Short mmCIF file of C-alpha atoms in Angstrom, two decimals:
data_model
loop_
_atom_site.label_atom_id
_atom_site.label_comp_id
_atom_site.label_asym_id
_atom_site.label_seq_id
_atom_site.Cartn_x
_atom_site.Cartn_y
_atom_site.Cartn_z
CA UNK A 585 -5.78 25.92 -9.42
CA UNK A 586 -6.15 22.39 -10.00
CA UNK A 587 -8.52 20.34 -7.10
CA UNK A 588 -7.03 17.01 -5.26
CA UNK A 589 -9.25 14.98 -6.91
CA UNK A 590 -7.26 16.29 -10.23
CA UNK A 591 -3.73 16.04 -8.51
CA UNK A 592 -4.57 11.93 -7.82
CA UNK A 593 -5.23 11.63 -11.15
CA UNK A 594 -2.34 12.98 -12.75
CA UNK A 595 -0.32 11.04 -9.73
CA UNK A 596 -1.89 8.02 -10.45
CA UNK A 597 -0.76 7.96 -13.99
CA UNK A 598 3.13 8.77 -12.78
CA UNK A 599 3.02 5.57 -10.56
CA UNK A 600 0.90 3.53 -13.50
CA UNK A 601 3.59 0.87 -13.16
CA UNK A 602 5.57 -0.60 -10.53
CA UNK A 603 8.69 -3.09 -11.19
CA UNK A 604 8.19 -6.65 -9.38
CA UNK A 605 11.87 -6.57 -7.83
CA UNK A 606 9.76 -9.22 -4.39
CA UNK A 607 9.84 -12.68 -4.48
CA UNK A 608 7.89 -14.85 -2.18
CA UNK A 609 9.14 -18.65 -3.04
CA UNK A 610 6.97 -19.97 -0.68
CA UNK A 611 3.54 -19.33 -2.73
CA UNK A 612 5.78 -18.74 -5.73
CA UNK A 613 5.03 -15.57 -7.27
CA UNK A 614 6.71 -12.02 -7.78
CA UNK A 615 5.57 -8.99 -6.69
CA UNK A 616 6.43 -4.73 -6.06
CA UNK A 617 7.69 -4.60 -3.09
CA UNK A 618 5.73 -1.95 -0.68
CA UNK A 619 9.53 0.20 -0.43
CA UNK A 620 9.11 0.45 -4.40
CA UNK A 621 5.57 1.47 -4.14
CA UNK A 622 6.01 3.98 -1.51
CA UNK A 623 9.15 5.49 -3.50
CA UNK A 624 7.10 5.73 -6.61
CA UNK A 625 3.95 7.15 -5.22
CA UNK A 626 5.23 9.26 -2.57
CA UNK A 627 7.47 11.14 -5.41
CA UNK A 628 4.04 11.44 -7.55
CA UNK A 629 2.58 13.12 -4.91
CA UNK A 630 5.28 15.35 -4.27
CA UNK A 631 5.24 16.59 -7.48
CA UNK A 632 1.47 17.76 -7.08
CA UNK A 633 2.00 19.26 -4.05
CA UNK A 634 -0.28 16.61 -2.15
CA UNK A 635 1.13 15.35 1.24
CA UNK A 636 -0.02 12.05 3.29
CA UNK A 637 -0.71 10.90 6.39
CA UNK A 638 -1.75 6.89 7.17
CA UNK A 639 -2.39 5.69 10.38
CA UNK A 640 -2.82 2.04 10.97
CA UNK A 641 -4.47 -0.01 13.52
CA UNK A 642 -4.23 -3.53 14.28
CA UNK A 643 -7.11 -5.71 14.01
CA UNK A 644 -6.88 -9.25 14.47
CA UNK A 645 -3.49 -11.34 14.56
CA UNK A 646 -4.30 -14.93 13.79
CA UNK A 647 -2.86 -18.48 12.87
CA UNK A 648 -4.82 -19.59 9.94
CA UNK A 649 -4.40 -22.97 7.65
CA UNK A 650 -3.63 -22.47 4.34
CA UNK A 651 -4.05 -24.23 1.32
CA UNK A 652 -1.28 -26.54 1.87
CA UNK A 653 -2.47 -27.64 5.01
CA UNK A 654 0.27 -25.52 6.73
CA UNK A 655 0.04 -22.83 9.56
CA UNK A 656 0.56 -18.80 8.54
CA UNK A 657 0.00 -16.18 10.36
CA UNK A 658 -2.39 -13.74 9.31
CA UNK A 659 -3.17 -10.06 10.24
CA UNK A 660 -6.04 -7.96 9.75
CA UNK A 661 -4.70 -4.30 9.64
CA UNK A 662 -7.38 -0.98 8.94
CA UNK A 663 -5.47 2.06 7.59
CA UNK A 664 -7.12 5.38 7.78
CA UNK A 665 -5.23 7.83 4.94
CA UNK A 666 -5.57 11.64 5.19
CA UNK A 667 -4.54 13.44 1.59
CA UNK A 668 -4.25 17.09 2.02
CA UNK A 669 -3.69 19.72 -0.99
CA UNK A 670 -0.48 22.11 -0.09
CA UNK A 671 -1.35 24.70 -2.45
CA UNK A 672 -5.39 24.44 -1.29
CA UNK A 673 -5.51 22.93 2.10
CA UNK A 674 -8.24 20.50 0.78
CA UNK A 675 -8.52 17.08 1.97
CA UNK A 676 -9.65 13.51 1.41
CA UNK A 677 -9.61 10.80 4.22
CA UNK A 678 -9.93 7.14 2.82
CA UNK A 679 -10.01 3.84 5.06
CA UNK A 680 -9.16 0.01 4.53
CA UNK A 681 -8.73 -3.42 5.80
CA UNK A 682 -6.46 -5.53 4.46
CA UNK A 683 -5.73 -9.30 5.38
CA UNK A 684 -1.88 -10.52 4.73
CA UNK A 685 0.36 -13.01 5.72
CA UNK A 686 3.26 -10.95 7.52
CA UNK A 687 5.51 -13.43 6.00
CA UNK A 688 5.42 -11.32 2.93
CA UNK A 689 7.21 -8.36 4.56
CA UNK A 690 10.63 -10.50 5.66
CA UNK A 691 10.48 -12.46 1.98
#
């Protein structure tokens, strides 16, 4: 029987790459959007039997000057991510904090 550690492996090279279909025209650059992602990886998973819980929390929600000199909003969200084995009952939990511009998810 084949340990989670082995199933994120083998899912991480069925989502090894991810079509930028986003646009953001207001820093100019192209990205996957996080509907793409989620499709891809949540169908890699599937097929190894792993399921996934995330559970976000809000940090900070700020006005911050950019580069430009102009005003974005930025927010500072921690995600805690369970990963449990269906065949094993295993699990992993994983945390992070991310910065972004909410911007990005409207573009």
């Amino acid at each position: 029987m084949k340990s989670i550690a082995t199933k994120l492996v083998k899912s991480m090279e069925l989502c090894r790459y991810v079509q930028k279909q986003g646009s953001n025209n207001y820093h100019n650059y192209r990205y996957a959007t996080a509907s793409d992602v989620l499709e891809k990886v949540n169908s890699a998973l599937v097929q190894q039997n792993v399921a996934v819980f995330a559970k976000p929390e809000l940090i900070e929600f700020q006005e911050v000057i950019n580069g430009k000199g102009n005003i974005e909003k930025l927010a500072t969200v921690k995600t805690t991510v369970t990963l449990i084995d269906g065949d094993t009952g295993e699990s992993m939990v994983g945390k992070m904090t991310v910065a972004f511009s909410p911007e990005i998810l409207t573009s």
